[in-house]
PDB file of C-alpha atoms in Angstrom:
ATOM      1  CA  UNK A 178      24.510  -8.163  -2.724  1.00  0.00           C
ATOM      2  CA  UNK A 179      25.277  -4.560  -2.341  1.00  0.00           C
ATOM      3  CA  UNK A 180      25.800  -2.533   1.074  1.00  0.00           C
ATOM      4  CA  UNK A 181      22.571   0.076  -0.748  1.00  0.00           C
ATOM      5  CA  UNK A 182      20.162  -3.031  -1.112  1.00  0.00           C
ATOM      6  CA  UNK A 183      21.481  -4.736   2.352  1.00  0.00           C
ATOM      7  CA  UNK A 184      20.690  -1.222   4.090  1.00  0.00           C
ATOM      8  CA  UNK A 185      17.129  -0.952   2.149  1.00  0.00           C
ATOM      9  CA  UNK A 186      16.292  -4.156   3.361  1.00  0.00           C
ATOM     10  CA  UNK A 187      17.087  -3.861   6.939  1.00  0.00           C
ATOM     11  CA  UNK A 188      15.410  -0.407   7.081  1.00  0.00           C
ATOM     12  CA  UNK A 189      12.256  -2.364   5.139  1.00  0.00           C
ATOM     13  CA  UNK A 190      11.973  -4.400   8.284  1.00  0.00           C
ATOM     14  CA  UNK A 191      12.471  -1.955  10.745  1.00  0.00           C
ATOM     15  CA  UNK A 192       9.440  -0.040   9.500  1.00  0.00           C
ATOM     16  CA  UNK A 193       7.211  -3.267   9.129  1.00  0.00           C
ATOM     17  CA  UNK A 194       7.977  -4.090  12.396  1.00  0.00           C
ATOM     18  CA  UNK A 195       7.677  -0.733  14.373  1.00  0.00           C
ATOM     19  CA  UNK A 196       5.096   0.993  11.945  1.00  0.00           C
ATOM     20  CA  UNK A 197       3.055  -1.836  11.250  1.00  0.00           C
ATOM     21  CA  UNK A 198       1.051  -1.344   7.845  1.00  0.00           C
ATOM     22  CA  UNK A 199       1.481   2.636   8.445  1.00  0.00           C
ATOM     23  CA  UNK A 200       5.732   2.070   8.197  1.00  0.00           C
ATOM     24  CA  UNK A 201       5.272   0.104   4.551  1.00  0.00           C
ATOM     25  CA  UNK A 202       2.751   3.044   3.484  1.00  0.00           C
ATOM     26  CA  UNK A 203       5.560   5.356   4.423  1.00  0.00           C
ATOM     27  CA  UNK A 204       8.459   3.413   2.868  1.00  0.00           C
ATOM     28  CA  UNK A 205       6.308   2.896  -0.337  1.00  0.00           C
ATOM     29  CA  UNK A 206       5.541   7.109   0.024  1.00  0.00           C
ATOM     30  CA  UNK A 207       9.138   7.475   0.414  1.00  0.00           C
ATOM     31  CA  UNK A 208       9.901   5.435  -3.031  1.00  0.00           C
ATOM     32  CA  UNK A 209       6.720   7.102  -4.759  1.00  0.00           C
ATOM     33  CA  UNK A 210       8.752  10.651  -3.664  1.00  0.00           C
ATOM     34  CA  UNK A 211      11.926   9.624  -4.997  1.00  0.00           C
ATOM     35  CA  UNK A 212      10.078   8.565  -8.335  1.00  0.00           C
ATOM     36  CA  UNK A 213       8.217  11.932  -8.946  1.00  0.00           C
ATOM     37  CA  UNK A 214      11.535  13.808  -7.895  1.00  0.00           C
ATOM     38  CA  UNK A 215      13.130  11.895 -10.928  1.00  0.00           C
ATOM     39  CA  UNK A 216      10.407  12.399 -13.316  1.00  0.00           C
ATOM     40  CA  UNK A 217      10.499  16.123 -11.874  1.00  0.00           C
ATOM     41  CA  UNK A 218      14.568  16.527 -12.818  1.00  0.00           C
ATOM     42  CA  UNK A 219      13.987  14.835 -16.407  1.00  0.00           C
ATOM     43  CA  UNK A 220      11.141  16.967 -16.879  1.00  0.00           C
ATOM     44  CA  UNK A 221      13.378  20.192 -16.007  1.00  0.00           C
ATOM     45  CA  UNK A 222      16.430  19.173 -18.510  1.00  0.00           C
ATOM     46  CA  UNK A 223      13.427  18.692 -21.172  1.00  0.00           C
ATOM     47  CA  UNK A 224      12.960  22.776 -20.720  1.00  0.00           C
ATOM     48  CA  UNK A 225       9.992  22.973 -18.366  1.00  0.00           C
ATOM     49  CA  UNK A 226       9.635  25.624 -15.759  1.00  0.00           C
ATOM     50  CA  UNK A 227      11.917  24.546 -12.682  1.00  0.00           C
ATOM     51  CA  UNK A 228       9.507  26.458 -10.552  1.00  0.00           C
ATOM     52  CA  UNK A 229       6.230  25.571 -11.971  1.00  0.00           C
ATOM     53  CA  UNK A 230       7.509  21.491 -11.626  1.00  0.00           C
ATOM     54  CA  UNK A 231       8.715  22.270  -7.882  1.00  0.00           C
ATOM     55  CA  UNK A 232       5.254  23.392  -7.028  1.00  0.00           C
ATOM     56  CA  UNK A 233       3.748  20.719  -8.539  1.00  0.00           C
ATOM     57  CA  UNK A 234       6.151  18.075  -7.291  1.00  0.00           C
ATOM     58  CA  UNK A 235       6.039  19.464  -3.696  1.00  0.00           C
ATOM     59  CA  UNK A 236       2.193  19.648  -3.396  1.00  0.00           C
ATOM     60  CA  UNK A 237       2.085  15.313  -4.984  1.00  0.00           C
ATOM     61  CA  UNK A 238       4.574  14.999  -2.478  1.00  0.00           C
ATOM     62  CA  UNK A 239       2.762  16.539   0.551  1.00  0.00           C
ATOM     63  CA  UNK A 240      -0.299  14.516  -0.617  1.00  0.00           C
ATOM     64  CA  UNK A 241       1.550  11.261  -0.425  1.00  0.00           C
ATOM     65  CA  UNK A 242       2.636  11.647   2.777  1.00  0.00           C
ATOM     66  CA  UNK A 243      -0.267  13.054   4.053  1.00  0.00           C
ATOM     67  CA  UNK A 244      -3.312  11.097   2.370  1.00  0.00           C
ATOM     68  CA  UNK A 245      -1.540   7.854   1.072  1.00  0.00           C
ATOM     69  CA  UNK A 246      -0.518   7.545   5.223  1.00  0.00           C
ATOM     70  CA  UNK A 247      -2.757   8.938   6.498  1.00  0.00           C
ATOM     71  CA  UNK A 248      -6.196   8.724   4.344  1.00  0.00           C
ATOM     72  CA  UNK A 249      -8.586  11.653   3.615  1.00  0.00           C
ATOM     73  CA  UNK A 250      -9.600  13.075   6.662  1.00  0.00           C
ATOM     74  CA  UNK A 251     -10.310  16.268   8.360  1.00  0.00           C
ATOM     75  CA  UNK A 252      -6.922  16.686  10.191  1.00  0.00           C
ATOM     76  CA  UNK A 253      -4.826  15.483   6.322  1.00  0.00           C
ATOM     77  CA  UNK A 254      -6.987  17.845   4.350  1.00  0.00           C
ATOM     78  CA  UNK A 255      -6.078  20.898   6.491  1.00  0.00           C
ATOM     79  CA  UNK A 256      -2.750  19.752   6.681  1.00  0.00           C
ATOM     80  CA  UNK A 257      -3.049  19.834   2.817  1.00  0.00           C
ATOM     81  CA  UNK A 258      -4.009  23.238   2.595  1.00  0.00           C
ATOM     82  CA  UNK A 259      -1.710  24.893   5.192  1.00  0.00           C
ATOM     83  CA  UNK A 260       1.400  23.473   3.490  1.00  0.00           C
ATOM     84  CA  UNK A 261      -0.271  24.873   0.293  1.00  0.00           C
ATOM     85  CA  UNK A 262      -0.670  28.126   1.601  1.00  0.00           C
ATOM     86  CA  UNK A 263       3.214  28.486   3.191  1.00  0.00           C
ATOM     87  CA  UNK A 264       4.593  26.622   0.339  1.00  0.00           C
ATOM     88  CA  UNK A 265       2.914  29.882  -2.363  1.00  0.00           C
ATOM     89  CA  UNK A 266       4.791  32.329   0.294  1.00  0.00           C
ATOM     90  CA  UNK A 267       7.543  30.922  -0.056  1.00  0.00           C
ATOM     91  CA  UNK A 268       7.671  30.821  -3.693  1.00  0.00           C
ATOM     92  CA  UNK A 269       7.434  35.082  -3.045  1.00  0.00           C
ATOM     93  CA  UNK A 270       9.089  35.257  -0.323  1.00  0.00           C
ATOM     94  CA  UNK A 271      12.575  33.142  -2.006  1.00  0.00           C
ATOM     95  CA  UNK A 272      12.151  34.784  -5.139  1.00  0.00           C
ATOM     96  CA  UNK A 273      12.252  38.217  -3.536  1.00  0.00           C
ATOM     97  CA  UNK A 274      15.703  36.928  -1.783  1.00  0.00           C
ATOM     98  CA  UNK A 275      16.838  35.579  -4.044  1.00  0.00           C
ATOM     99  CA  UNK A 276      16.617  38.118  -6.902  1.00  0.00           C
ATOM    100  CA  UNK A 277      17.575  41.032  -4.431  1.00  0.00           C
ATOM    101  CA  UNK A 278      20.881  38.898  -2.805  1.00  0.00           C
ATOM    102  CA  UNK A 279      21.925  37.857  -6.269  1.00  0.00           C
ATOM    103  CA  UNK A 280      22.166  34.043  -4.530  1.00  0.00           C
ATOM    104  CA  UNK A 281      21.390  32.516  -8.154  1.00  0.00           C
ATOM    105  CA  UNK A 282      24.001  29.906  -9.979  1.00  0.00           C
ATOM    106  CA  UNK A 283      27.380  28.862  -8.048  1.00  0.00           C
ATOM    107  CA  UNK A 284      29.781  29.610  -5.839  1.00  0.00           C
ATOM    108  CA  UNK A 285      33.275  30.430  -6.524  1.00  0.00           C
ATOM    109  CA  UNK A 286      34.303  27.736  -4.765  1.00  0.00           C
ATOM    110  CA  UNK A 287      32.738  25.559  -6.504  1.00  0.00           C
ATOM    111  CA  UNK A 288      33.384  26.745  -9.877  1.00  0.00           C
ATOM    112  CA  UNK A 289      36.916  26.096  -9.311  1.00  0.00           C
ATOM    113  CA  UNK A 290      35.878  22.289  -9.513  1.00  0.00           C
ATOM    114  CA  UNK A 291      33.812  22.743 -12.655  1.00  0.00           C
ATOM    115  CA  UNK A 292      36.488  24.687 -14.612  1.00  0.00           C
ATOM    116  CA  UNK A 293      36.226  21.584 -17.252  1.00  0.00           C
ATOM    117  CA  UNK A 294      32.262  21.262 -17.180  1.00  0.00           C
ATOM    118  CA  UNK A 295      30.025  24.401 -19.507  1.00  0.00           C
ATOM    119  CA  UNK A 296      27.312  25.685 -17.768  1.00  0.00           C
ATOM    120  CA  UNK A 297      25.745  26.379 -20.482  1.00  0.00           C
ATOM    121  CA  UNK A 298      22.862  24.250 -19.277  1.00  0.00           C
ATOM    122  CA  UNK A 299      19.778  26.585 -20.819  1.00  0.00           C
ATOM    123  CA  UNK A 300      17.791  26.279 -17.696  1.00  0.00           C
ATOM    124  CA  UNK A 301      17.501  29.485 -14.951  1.00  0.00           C
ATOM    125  CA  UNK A 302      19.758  29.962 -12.313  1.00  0.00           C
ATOM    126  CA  UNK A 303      17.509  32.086 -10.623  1.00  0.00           C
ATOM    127  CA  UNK A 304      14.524  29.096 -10.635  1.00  0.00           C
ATOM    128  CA  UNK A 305      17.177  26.305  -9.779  1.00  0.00           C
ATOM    129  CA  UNK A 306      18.223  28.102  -6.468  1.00  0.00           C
ATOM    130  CA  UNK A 307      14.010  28.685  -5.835  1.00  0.00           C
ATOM    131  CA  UNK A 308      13.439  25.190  -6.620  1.00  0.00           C
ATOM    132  CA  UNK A 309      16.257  23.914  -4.133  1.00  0.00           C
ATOM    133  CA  UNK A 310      14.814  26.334  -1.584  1.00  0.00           C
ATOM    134  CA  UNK A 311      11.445  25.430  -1.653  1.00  0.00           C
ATOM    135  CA  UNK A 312      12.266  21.429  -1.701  1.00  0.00           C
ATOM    136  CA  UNK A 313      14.633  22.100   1.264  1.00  0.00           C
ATOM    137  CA  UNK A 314      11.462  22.754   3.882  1.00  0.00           C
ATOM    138  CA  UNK A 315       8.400  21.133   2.048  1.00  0.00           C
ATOM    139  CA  UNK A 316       8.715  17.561   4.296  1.00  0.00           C
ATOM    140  CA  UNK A 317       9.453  19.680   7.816  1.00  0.00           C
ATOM    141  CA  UNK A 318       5.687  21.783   6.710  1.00  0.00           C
ATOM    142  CA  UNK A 319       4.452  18.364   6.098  1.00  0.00           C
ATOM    143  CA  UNK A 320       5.418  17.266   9.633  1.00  0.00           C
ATOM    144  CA  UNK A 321       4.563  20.191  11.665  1.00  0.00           C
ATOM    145  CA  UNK A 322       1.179  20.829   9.486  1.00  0.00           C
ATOM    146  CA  UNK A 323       0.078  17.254  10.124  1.00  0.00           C
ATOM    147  CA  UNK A 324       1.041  17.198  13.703  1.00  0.00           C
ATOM    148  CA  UNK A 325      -0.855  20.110  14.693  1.00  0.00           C
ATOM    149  CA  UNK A 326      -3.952  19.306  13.276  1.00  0.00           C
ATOM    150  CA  UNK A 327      -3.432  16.191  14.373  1.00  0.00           C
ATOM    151  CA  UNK A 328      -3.267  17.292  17.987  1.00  0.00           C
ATOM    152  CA  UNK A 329      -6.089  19.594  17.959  1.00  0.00           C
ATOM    153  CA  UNK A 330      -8.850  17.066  16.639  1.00  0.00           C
ATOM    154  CA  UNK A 331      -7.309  14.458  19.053  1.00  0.00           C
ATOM    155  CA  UNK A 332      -7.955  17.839  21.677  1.00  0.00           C
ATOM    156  CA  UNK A 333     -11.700  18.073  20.548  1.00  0.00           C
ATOM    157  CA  UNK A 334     -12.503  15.107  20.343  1.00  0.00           C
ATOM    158  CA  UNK A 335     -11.636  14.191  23.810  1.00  0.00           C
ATOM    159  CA  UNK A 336     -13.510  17.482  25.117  1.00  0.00           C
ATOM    160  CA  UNK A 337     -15.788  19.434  22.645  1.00  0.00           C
ATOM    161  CA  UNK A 338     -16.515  21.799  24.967  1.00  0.00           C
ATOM    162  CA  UNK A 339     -12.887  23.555  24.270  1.00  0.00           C
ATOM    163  CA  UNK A 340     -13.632  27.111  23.136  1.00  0.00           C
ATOM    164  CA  UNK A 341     -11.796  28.192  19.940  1.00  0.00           C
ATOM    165  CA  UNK A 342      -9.365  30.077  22.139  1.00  0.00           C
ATOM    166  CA  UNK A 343      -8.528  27.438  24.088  1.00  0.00           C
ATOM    167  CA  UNK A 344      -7.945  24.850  21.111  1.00  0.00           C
ATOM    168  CA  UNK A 345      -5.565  27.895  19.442  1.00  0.00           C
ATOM    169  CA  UNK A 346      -3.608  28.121  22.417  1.00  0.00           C
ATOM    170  CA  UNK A 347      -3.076  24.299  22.481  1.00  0.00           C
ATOM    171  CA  UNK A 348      -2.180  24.333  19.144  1.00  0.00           C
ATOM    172  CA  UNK A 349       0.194  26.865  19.639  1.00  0.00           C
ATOM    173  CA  UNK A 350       1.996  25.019  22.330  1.00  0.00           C
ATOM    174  CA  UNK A 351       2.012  21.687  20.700  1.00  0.00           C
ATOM    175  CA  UNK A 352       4.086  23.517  17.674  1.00  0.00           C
ATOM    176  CA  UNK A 353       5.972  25.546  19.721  1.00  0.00           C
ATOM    177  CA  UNK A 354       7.724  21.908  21.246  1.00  0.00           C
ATOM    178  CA  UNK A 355       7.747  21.043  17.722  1.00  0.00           C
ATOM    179  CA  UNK A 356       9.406  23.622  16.333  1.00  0.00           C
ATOM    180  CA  UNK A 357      12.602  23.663  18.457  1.00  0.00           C
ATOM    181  CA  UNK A 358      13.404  20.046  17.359  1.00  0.00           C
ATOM    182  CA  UNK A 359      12.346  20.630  13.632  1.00  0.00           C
ATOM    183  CA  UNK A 360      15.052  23.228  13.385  1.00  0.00           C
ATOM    184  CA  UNK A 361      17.355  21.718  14.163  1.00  0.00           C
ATOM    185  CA  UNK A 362      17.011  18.965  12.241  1.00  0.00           C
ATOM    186  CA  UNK A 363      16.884  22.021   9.303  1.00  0.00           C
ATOM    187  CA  UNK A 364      20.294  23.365  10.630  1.00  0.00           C
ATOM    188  CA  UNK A 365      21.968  20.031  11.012  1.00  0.00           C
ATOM    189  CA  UNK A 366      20.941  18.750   7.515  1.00  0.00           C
ATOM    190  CA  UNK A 367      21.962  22.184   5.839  1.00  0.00           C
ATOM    191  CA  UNK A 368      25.374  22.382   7.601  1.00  0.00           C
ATOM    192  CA  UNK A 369      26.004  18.486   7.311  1.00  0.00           C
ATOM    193  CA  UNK A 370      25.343  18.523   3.093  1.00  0.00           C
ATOM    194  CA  UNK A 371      28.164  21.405   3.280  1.00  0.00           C
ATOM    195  CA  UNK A 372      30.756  20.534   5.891  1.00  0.00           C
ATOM    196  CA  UNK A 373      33.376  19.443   3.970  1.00  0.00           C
ATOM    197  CA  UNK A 374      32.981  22.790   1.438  1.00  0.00           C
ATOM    198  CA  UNK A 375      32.819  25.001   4.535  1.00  0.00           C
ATOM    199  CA  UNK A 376      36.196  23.499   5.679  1.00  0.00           C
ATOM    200  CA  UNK A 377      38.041  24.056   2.722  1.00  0.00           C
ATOM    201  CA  UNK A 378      36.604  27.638   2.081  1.00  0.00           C
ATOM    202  CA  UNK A 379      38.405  27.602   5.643  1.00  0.00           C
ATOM    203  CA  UNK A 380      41.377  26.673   4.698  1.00  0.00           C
ATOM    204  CA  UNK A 381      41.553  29.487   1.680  1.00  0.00           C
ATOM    205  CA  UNK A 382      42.499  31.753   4.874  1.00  0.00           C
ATOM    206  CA  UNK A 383      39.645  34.119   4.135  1.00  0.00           C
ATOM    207  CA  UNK A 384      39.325  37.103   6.116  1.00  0.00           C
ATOM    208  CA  UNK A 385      36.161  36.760   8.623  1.00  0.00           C
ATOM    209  CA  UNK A 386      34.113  39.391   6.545  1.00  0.00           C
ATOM    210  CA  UNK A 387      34.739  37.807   3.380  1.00  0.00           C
ATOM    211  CA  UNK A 388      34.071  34.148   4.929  1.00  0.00           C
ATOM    212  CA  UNK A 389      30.232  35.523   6.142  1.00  0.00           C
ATOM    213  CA  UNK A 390      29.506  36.874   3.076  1.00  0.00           C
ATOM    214  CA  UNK A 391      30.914  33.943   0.922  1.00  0.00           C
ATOM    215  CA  UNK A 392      28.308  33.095  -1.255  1.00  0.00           C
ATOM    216  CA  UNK A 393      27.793  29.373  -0.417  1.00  0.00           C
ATOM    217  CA  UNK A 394      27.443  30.313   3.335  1.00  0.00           C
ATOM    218  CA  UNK A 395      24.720  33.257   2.235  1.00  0.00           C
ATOM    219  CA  UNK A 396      22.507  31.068   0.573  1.00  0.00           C
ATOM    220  CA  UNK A 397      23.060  28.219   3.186  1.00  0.00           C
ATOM    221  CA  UNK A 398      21.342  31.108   5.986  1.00  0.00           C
ATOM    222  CA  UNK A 399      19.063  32.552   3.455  1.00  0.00           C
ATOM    223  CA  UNK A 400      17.705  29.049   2.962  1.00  0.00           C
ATOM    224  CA  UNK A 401      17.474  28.372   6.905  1.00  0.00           C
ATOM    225  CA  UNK A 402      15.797  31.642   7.481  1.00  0.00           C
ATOM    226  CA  UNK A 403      13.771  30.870   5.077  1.00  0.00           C
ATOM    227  CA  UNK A 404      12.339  27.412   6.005  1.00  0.00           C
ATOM    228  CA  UNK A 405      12.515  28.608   9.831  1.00  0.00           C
ATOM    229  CA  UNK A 406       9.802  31.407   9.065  1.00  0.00           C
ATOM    230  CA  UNK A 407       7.782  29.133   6.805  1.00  0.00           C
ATOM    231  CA  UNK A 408       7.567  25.975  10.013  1.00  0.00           C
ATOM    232  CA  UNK A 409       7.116  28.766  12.231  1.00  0.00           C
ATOM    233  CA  UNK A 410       3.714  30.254  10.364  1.00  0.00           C
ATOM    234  CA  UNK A 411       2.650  26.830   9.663  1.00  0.00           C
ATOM    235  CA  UNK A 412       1.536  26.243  13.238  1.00  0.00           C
ATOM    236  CA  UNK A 413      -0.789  29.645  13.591  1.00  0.00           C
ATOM    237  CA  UNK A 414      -1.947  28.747  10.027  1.00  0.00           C
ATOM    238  CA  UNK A 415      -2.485  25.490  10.678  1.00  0.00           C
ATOM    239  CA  UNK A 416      -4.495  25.949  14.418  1.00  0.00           C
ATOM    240  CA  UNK A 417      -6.698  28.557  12.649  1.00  0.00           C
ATOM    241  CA  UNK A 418      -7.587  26.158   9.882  1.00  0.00           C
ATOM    242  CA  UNK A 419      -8.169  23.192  12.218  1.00  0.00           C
ATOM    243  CA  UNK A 420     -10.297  25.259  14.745  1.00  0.00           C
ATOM    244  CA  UNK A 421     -12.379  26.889  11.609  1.00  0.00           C
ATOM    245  CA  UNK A 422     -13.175  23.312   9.953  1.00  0.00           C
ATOM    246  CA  UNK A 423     -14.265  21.659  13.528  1.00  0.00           C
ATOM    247  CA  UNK A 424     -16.616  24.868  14.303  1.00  0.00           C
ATOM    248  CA  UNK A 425     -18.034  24.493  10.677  1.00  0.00           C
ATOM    249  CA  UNK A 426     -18.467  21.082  11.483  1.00  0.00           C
ATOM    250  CA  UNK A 427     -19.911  21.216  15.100  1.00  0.00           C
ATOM    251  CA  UNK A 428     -22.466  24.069  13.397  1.00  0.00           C
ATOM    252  CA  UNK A 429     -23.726  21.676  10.426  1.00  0.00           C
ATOM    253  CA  UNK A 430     -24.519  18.738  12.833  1.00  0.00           C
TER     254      UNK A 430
END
């Protein structure tokens, strides 16, 4: 029995236990993910549009995690559409960067490893390096998009006689303890994928200037800028969107 399966298994039971039915609806989210990411790979090195298959992929995988969890409701289906909404400006927004900092294919560093490999792979550089960007942030929108909803029905419910100003400015401070912790969880994940590059490039005894502007530690900050502005506009997106469907609601009854 392998150390993979043995870990699986134990993390299986942790969820059933602590989650309940909710932690095997996430584990079988998490597996339904991992399948679509697959498909979404074989699917790119059969010549479809990296891009075009991220979107796609990212917006089945917000909807897993936020209806297959959490079922169609009114705090899941704005959720839905926030993430939507950042996920197209980011699309712009990395493409823009991306384009203008040249950030596209790989590193020097790194090409020193693939000296034997061709990458003559007949897919975009450019679209790979949006695709990575955009699949770097779309489960931290997903968390802070679902939260903040979340919180503000949970906020109405309880009193109904909240004015929209007063559920915004809830909202607001509900993501703003969010977003501190969802950072860094963003920083930490970026900087722990690369740690062992970053401390060769080290050793290479690069002059600071050159280090900072090292293409693999570029894109690394362009990415967490990046995902940092789209969690940040996800909770004023988000609040407005909540507020506006319980007002529309509130008015039709």
């Amino acid at each position: 029995m392998s150390v993979n399966f043995l870990l699986l298994c134990f993390l299986a039971i942790l969820m059933w236990k602590i989650g309940g039915s909710k932690g095997w609806l996430a584990l079988t989210a998490l597996g339904l993910n991992l399948l679509f990411m697959f498909i979404m790979l074989i699917l790119i090195n059969w010549g479809f549009s990296p891009v075009i298959l991220t979107i796609i992929t990212s917006l089945i995988i917000t909807s897993m995690n936020l209806f297959f969890i959490n079922g169609l409701t009114t705090k899941t289906i704005v959720a839905f559409f926030s993430s939507a909404i950042i996920l197209i400006f980011m699309v712009f927004l990395i493409y823009i960067c991306v384009n203008f900092m040249q950030l596209q294919g790989l590193p020097t560093e790194e090409l020193m490893e693939m000296d034997m490999y061709s990458l003559n792979i007949g897919i975009s550089f450019l679209s790979l390096s949006i695709s990575v960007m955009i699949m770097s942030a779309v489960g931290a929108i997903n968390d802070i998009a679902i939260s903040v909803s979340a919180a503000i029905g949970e906020l109405h419910q309880s009193n109904n006689e909240l004015t929209k100003d007063n559920l915004f400015n809830s909202g607001m401070i509900i993501g703003k303890d969010i977003l501190s912790s969802t950072m860094n969880t963003i920083i930490f994940a970026l900087i722990g994928g690369q740690i062992a590059l970053f401390i060769w490039v080290s050793d290479l005894n690069y002059s600071f200037a050159h280090f900072i502007n090292t293409k693999i530690l570029v894109s690394q900050w362009v990415t967490l800028l990046i995902s940092g502005i789209a969690i940040t506009l996800t909770i004023p997106i988000t609040s407005y969107l909540m507020i506006y469907r319980i007002k529309k609601t509130d008015v039709s009854t």
